[in-house]
CSV table of C-alpha atoms in Angstrom, one decimal:
chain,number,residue,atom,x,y,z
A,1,UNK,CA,11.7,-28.8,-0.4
A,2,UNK,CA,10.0,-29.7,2.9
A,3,UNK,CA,11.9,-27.3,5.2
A,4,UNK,CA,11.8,-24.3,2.7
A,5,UNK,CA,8.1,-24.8,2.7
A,6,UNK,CA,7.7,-25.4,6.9
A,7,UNK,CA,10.0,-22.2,6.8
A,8,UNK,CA,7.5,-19.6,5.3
A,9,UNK,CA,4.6,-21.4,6.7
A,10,UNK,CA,6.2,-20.6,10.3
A,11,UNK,CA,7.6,-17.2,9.6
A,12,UNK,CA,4.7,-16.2,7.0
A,13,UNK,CA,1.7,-18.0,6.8
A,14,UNK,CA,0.9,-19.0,10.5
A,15,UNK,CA,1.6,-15.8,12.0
A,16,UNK,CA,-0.6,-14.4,9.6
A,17,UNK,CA,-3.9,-16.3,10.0
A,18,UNK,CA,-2.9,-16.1,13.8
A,19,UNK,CA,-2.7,-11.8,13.7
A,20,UNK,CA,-6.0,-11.7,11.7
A,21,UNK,CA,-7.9,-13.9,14.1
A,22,UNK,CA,-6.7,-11.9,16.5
A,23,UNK,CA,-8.4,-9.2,14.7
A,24,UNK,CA,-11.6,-10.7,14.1
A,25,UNK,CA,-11.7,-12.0,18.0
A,26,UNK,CA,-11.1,-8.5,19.1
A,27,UNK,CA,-13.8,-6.9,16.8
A,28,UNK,CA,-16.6,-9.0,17.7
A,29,UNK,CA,-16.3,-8.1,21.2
A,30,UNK,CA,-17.7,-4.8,20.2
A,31,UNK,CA,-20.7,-6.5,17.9
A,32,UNK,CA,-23.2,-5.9,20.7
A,33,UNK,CA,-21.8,-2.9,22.0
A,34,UNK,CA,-22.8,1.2,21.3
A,35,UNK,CA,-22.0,2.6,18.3
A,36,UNK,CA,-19.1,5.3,18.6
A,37,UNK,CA,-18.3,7.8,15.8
A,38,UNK,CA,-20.5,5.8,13.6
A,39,UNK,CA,-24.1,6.1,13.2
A,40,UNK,CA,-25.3,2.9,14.5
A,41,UNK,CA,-26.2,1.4,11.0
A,42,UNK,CA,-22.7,2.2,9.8
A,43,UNK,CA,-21.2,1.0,12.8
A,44,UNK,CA,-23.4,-2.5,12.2
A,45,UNK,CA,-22.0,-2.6,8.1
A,46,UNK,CA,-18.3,-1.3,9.4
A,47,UNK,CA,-18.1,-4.5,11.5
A,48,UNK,CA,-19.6,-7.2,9.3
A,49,UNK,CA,-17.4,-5.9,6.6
A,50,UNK,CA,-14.4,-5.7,8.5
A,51,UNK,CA,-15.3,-9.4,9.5
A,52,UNK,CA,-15.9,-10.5,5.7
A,53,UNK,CA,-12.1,-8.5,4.7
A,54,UNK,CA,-10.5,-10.4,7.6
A,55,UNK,CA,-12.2,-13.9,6.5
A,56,UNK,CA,-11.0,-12.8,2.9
A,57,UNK,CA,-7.7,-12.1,3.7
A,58,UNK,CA,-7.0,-15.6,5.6
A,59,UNK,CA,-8.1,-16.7,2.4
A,60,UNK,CA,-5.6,-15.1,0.9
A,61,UNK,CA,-2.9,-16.0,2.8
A,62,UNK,CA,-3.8,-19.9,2.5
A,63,UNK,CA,-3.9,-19.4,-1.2
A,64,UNK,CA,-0.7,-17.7,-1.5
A,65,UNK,CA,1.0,-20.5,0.8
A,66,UNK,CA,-0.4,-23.6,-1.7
A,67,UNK,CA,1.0,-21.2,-4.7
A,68,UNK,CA,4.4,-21.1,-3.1
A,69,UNK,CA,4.5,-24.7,-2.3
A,70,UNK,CA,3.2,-25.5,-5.7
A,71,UNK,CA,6.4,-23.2,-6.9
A,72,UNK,CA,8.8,-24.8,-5.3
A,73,UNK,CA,7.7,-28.0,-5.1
A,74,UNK,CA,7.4,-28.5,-8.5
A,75,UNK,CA,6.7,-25.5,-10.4
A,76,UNK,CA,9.8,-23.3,-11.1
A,77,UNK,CA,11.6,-26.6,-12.3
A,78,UNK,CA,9.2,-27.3,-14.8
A,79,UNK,CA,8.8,-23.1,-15.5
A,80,UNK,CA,13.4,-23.6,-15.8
A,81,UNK,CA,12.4,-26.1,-18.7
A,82,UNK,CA,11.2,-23.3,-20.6
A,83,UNK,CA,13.9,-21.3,-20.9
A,84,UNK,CA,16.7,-21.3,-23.5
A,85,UNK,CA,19.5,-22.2,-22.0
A,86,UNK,CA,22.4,-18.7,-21.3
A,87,UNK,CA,19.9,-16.7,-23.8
A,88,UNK,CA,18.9,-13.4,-21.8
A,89,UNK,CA,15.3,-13.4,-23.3
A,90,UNK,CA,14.9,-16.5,-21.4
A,91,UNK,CA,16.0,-15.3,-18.8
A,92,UNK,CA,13.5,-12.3,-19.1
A,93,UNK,CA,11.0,-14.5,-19.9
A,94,UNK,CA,11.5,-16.8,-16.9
A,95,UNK,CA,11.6,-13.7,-14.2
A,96,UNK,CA,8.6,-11.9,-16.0
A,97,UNK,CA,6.5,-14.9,-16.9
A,98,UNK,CA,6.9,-15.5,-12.8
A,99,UNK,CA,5.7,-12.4,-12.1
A,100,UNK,CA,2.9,-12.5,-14.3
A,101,UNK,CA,1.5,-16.2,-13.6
A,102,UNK,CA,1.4,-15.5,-9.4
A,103,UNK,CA,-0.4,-11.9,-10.3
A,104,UNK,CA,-3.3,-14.3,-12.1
A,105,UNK,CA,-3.8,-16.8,-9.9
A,106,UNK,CA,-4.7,-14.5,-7.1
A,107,UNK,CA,-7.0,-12.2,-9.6
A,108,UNK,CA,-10.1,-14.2,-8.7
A,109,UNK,CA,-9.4,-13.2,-5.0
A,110,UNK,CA,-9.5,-9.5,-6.5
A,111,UNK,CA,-12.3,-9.3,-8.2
A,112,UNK,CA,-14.5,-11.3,-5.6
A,113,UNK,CA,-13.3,-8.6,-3.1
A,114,UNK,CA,-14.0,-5.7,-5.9
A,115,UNK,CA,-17.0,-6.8,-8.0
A,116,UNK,CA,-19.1,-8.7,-4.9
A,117,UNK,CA,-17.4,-8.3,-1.2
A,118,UNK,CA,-16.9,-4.3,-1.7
A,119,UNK,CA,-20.2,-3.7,-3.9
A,120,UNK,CA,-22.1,-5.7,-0.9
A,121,UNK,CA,-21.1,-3.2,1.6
A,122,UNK,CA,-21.4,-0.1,-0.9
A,123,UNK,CA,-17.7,0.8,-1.3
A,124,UNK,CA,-17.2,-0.1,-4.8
A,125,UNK,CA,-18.8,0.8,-8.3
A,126,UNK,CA,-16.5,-1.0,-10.1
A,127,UNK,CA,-18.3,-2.7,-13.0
A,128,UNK,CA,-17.0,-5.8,-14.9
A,129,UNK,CA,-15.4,-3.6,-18.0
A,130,UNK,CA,-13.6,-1.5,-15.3
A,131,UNK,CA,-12.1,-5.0,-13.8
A,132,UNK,CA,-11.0,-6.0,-16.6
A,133,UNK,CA,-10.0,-3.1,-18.3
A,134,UNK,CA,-7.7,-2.1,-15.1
A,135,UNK,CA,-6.3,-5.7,-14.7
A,136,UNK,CA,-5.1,-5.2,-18.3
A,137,UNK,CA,-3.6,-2.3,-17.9
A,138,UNK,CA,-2.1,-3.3,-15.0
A,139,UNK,CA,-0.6,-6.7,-16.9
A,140,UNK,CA,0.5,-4.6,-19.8
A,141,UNK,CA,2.1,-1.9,-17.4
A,142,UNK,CA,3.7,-5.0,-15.5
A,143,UNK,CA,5.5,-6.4,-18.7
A,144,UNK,CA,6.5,-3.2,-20.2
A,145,UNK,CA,8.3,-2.2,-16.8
A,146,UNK,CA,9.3,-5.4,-16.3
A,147,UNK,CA,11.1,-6.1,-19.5
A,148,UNK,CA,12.8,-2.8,-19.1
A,149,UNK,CA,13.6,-3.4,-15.2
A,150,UNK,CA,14.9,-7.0,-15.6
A,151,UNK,CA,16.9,-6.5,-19.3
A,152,UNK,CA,18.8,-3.9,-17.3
A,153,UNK,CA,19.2,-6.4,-14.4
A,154,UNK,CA,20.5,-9.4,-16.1
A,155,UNK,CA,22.6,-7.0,-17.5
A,156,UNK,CA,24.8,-6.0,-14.5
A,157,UNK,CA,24.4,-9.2,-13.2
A,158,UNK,CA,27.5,-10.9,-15.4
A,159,UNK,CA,29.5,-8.9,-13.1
A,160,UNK,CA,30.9,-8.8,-9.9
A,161,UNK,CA,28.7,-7.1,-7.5
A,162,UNK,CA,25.8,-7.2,-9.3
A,163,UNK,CA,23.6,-6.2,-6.5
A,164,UNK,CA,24.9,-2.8,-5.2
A,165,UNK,CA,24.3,-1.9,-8.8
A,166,UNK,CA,21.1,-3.9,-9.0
A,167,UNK,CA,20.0,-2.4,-5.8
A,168,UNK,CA,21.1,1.5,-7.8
A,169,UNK,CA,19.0,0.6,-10.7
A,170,UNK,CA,16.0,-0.3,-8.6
A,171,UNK,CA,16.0,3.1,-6.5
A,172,UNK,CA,16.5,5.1,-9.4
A,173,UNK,CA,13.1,3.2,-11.0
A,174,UNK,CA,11.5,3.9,-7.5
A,175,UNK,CA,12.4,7.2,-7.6
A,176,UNK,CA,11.1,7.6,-11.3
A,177,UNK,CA,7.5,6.0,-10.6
A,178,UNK,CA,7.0,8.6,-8.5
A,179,UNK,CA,8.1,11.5,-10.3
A,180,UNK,CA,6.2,9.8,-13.3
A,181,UNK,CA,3.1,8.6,-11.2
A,182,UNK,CA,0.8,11.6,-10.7
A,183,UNK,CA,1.1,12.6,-15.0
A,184,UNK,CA,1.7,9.4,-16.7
A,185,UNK,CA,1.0,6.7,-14.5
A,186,UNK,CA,-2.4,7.5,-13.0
A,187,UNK,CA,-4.3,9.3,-16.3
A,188,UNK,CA,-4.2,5.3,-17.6
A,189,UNK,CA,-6.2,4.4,-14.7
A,190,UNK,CA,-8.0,7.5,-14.0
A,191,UNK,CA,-9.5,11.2,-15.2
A,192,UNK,CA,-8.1,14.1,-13.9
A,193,UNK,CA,-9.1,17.2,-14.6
A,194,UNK,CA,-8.2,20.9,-13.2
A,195,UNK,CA,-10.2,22.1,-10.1
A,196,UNK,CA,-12.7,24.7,-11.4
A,197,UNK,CA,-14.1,26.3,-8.0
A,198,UNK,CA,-11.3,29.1,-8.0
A,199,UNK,CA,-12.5,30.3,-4.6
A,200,UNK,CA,-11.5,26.9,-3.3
A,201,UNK,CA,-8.5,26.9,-5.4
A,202,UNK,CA,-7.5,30.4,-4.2
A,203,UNK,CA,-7.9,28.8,-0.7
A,204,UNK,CA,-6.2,25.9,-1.2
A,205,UNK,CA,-3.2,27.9,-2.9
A,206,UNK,CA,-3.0,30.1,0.1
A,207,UNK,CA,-2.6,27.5,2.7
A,208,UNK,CA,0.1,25.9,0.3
A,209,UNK,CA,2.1,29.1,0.5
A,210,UNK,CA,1.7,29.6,4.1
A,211,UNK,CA,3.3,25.6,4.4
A,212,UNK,CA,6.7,26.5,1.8
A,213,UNK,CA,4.6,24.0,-0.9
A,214,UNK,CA,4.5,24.2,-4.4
A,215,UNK,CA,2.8,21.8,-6.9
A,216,UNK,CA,2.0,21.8,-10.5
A,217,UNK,CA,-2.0,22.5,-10.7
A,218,UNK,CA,-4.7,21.5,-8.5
A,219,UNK,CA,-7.1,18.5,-9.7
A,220,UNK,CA,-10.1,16.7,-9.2
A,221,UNK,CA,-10.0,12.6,-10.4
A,222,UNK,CA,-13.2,10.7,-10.9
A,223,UNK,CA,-12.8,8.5,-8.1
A,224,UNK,CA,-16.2,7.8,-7.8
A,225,UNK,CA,-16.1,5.7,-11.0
A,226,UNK,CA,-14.9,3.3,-8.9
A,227,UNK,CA,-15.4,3.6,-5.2
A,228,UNK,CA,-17.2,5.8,-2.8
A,229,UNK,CA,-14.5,6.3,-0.5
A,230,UNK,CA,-13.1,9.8,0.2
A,231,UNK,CA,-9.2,10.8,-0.1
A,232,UNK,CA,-6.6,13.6,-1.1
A,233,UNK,CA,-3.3,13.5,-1.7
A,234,UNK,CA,-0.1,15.2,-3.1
A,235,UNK,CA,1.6,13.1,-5.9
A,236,UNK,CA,4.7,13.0,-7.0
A,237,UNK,CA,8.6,14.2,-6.7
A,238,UNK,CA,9.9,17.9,-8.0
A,239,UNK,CA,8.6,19.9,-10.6
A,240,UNK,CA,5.8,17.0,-11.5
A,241,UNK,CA,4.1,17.5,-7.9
A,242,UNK,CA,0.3,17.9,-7.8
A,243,UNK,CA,-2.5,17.9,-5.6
A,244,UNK,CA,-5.3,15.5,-6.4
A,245,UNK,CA,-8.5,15.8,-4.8
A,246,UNK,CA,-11.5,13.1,-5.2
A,247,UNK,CA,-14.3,14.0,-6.5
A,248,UNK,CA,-16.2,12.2,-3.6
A,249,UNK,CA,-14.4,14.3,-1.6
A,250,UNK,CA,-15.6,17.4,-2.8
A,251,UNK,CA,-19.2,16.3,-2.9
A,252,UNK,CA,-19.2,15.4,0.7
A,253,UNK,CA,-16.9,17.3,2.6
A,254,UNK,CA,-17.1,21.2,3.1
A,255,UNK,CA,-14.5,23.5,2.1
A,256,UNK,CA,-13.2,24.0,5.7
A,257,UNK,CA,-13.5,20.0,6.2
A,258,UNK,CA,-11.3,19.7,2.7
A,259,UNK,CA,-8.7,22.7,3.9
A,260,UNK,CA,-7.9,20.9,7.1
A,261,UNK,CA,-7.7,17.6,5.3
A,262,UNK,CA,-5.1,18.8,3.2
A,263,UNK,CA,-3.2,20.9,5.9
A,264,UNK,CA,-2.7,17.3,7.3
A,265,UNK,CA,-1.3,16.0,4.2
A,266,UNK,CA,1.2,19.6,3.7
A,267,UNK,CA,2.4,18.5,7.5
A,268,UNK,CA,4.1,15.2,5.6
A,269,UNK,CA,5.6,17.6,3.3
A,270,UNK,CA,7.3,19.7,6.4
A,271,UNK,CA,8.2,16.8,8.1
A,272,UNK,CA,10.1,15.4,4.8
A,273,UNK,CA,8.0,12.2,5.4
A,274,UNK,CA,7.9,11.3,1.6
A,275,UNK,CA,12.0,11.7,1.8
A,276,UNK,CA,11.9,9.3,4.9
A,277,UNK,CA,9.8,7.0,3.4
A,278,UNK,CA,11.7,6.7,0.2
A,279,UNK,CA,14.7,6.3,2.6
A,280,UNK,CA,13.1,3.3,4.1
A,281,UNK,CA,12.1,1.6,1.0
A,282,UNK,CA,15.9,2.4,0.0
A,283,UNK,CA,17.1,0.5,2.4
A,284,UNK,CA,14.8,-2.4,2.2
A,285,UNK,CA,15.8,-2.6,-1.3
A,286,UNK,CA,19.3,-2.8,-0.3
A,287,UNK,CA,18.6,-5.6,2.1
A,288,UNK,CA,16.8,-7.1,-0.3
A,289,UNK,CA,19.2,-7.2,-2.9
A,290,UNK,CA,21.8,-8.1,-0.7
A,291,UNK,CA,20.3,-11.3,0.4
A,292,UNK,CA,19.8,-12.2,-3.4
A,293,UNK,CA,23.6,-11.4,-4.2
A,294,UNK,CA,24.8,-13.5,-1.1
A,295,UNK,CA,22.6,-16.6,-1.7
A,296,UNK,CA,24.7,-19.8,-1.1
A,297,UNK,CA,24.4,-22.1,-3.9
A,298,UNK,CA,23.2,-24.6,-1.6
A,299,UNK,CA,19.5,-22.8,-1.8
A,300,UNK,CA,19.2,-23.4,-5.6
A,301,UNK,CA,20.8,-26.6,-5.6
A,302,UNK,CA,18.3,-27.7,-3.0
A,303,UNK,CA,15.6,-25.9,-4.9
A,304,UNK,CA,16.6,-28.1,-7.7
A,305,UNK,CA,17.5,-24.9,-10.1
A,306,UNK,CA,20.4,-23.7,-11.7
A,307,UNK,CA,22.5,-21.0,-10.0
A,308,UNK,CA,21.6,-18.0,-12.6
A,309,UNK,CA,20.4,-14.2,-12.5
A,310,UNK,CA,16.4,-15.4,-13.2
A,311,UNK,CA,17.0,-18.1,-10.8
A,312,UNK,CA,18.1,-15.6,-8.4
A,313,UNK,CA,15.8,-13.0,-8.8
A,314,UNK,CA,12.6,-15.6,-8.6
A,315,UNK,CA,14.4,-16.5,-5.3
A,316,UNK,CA,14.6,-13.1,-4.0
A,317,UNK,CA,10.7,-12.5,-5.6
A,318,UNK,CA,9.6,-15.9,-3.5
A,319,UNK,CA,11.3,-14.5,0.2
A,320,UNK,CA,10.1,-10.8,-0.3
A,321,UNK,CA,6.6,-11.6,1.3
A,322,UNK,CA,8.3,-13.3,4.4
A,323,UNK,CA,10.8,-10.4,4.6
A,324,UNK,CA,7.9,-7.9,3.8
A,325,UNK,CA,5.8,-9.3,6.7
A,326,UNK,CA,8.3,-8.6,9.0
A,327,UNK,CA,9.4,-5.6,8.1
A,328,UNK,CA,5.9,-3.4,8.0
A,329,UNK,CA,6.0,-3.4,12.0
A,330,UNK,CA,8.9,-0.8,11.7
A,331,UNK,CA,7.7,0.8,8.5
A,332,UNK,CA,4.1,0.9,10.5
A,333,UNK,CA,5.9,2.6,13.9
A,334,UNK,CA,7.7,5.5,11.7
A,335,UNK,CA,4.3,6.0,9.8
A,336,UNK,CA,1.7,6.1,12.4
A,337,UNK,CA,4.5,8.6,14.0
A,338,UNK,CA,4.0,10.5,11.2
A,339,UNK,CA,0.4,10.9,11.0
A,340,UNK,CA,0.6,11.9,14.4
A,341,UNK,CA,3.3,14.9,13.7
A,342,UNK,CA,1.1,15.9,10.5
A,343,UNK,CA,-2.4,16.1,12.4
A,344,UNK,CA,-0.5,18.9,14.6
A,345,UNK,CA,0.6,20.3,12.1
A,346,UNK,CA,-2.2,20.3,9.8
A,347,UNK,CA,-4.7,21.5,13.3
A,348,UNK,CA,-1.7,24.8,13.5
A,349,UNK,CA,-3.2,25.6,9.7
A,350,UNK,CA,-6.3,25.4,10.4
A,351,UNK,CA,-7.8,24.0,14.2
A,352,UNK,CA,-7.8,20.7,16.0
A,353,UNK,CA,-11.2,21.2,16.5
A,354,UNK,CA,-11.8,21.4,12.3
A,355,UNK,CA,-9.4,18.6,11.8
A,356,UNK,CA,-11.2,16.5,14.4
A,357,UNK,CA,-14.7,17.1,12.5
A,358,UNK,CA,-12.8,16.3,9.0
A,359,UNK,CA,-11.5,12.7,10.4
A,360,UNK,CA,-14.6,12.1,11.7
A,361,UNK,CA,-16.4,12.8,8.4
A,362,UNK,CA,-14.3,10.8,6.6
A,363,UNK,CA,-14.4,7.6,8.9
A,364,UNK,CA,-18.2,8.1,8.8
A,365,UNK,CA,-18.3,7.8,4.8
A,366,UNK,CA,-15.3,5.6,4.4
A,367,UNK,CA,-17.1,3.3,7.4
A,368,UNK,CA,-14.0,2.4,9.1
A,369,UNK,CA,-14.9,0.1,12.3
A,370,UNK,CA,-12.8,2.2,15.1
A,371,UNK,CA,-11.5,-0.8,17.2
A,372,UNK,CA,-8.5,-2.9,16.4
A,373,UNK,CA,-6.3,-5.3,18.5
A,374,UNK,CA,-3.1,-4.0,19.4
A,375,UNK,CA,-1.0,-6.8,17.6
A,376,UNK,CA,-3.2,-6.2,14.8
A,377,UNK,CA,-2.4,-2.8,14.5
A,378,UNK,CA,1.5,-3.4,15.1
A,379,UNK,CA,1.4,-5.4,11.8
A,380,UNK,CA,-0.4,-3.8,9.7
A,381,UNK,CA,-1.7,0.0,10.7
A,382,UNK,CA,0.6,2.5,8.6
A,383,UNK,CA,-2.4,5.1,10.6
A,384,UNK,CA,-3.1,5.8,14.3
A,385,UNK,CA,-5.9,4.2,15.4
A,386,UNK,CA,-8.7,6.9,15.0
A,387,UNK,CA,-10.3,6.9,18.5
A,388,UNK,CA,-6.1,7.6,19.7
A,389,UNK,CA,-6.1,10.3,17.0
A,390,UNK,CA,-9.6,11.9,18.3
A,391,UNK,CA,-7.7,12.2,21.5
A,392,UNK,CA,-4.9,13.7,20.5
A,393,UNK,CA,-6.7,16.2,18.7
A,394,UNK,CA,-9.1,17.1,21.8
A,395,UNK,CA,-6.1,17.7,24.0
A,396,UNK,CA,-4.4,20.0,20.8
A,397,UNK,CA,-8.0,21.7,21.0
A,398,UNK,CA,-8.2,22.7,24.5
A,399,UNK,CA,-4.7,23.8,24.6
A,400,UNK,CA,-5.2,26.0,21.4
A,401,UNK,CA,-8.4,27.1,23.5
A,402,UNK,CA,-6.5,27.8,26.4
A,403,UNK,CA,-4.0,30.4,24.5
A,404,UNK,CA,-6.9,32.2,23.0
C-alpha cells in the first residue's frame, strides 16, 4: 500500500505542486511591473486571480492525493464489501458508486471556485440554484451513461480480450458524445436559441462557404447566466454540426471582431484538428485499456482486492490521473500547434491585423494575465501563449501589408 501511494505522489502529486509554484513564482515577478495588453486595473485582478486559481489548484491536488490514499489504503476494500459477490449489478454498482463518491468529495472545491473565488474576481454569475441544479444534472447524466457504459463493459469482459473491445465500445461512446453534444447534451445545461441578426448570419454563412463548412443553424446560448467570459465554437460531428456563439460575445465584440474569431475556429476545421484530436484521445484510450487488460494480478492482490472487471476498471479509473498528467505535454504540443496553423488561417479570411484586435479583446474581457513560465505552459497550455500569438500575427500583418 505504501509504495502505490509514494508512486503517484512522485509521479503525480509532487510534480504538480512543484509546476504550479513554478507558476505562481514566475507571475509575481511581473506584480510590480507595466501593465501589457491589459488595462492596468485588469492587469492588477488578472494576477491576483491567477495567484488565488494557482493556490486553489495546489489545493486540489493535496486533496485528490489524501482521497487516493484514503482509496487504497482502506477504502475500495471496504467499498468490495458491498458488492454481491459474481452479480453484475454489483459490479456496476461498485465501478459507478466509485465514480460518483470521488466526483462529491471534490464538489466543495467546485463550488468555492464557482460561487466565491470566480464571483470575487467578476467571472462568474452562477447563483446557488444554478450550482446545484448543474451538479445534479451532471450526477444524473454521470449514472445514466455510466450504467449504460459499464453494463456493456462487464459485458465483454467474460471474454478473452476484453480490452480491444472495451477500448471499441469506449471510442464509439466518444464518438457519440460529440455527435450528441451540441443537441442533446448542452440544451440540459444551457439555452440556445437561433441567431436573429440575419445580416450577421448572412456574414457568418458566407465566410463558412468560402472555408468548405457546413453546420446545422447558427445559435446564440445564454452564457452569461453563468459567466462573463467570451467564446465561440463549432459543436459537434456530421450532420449535427452547429455554430454556437455566446451571447457575451455578441454584446461585446463587433461583427468584424466576431467574423475573425470564428475564421480562427473554421482554420481547425481545414486543418482536420477535431479528427486529430479524436485520434489522440483514440489512442490514449487504447493505452489506457491496454494497461487495465495486462494488469498482473500481483496489483490487486497487493491492493487487497479481488481480481474482477469492477476491480479492474477502479484500477484503471485510480492510474488515469498519473497517466493523464503525463500525457497532456504531447496533447498540449499538437494543440498549441494547432492554434497556431488556425490563426493563419483564420487572418487569410479576414486579416492579421483584425484577428490581432479580436484576441486582444477577448483577453481584455476574459482577463487572462499574459505571462506564464515555460514548464508551466508545457503541462498545461493546450493555447499559445498570447504575447507569442500577438507576434505571430504582427509579422502575418506586415507580410499581408507587404503584398498589398
Amino acid at each position: 500500500m505504501l509504495l502505490v501511494c509514494l508512486c503517484y505522489i512522485v509521479l503525480l502529486t509532487v510534480p504538480s505542486i512543484v509546476v504550479d509554484f513554478l507558476q505562481i513564482r514566475h507571475i509575481q515577478r511581473f506584480s510590480n511591473k507595466p501593465a501589457v495588453i491589459l488595462p492596468e486595473k485588469d492587469y492588477a485582478i488578472s494576477f491576483q486571480y491567477s495567484l488565488a486559481s494557482l493556490k486553489l489548484s495546489i489545493v486540489h491536488t493535496l486533496l485528490s492525493t489524501i482521497v487516493f490514499v484514503c482509496w487504497v489504503w482502506f477504502g475500495l476494500a471496504m467499498w468490495q464489501d458491498f458488492v454481491i459477490e459474481e452479480s453484475g449489478i454489483g459490479f456496476i454498482i461498485f465501478v459507478l458508486g466509485f465514480v460518483l463518491v470521488s466526483s462529491l468529495i471534490s464538489l466543495p472545491l467546485d463550488a468555492y471556485k464557482q460561487l466565491m473565488l470566480d464571483k470575487k474576481y467578476g467571472f462568474s454569475n452562477v447563483s446557488f440554484g444554478i450550482f446545484l441544479a448543474d451538479t445534479l444534472k451532471s450526477l444524473l447524466l454521470t449514472t445514466v451513461f455510466g450504467f449504460l457504459i459499464l453494463w456493456v463493459l462487464l459485458w465483454v469482459m467474460e471474454y478473452p480480450y476484453w480490452w480491444l473491445a472495451g477500448f471499441g465500445i469506449m471510442f464509439c461512446f466518444v464518438l457519440l458524445v460529440n455527435m450528441l453534444y451540441p443537441t442533446l447534451i448542452a440544451p440540459i445545461f444551457n439555452t440556445f436559441t437561433p441567431l436573429n441578426d440575419e445580416n450577421l448570419k448572412a456574414r457568418i454563412q458566407d465566410l463558412m462557404q468560402r472555408a468548405g463548412f457546413s453546420a446545422n443553424g447558427i445559435f446564440v446560448m445564454d452564457a452569461s447566466r453563468r459567466d462573463g467570459r467570451l467564446n465561440a465554437y463549432f459543436g459537434g460531428l456530421g450532420s449535427s454540426k452547429r455554430v454556437v456563439l455566446f451571447d457575451t460575445l455578441l454584446d461585446k465584440v463587433s461583427s468584424e471582431g466576431l467574423l475573425t474569431i470564428l475564421a480562427h475556429e473554421l482554420g481547425h476545421f481545414k486543418h482536420k484538428d477535431v479528427l486529430f484530436n479524436l485520434f489522440i484521445s483514440g489512442i490514449l484510450l487504447f493505452v489506457m485499456f491496454f494497461i487495465a487488460g495486462n494488469m498482473p494480478s500481483s496489483v490487486f492482490e497487493f491492493l487487497g482486492l479481488k481480481e474482477n472487471a469492477a476491480t479492474c476498471l477502479v484500477v484503471l479509473l485510480l492510474i488515469a490521473p498519473v497517466v493523464m498528467f503525463w500525457v497532456m505535454p504531447i496533447i498540449g504540443y499538437f494543440s498549441r500547434k494547432a492554434e497556431y496553423r488556425a490563426d493563419f488561417y483564420g487572418a487569410s479570411l479576414t486579416s492579421a491585423r483584425c484577428l490581432r484586435e479580436a484576441l486582444i479583446r477577448l483577453v481584455n474581457e476574459n482577463k487572462t494575465f499574459p505571462y506564464a513560465h515555460p514548464v508551466y505552459i508545457f503541462f498545461h497550455y493546450t493555447h499559445p501563449p498570447l504575447l507569442e500569438r500577438l507576434y505571430a500575427l504582427e509579422r502575418l500583418n506586415k507580410e499581408q501589408l507587404n503584398k498589398q
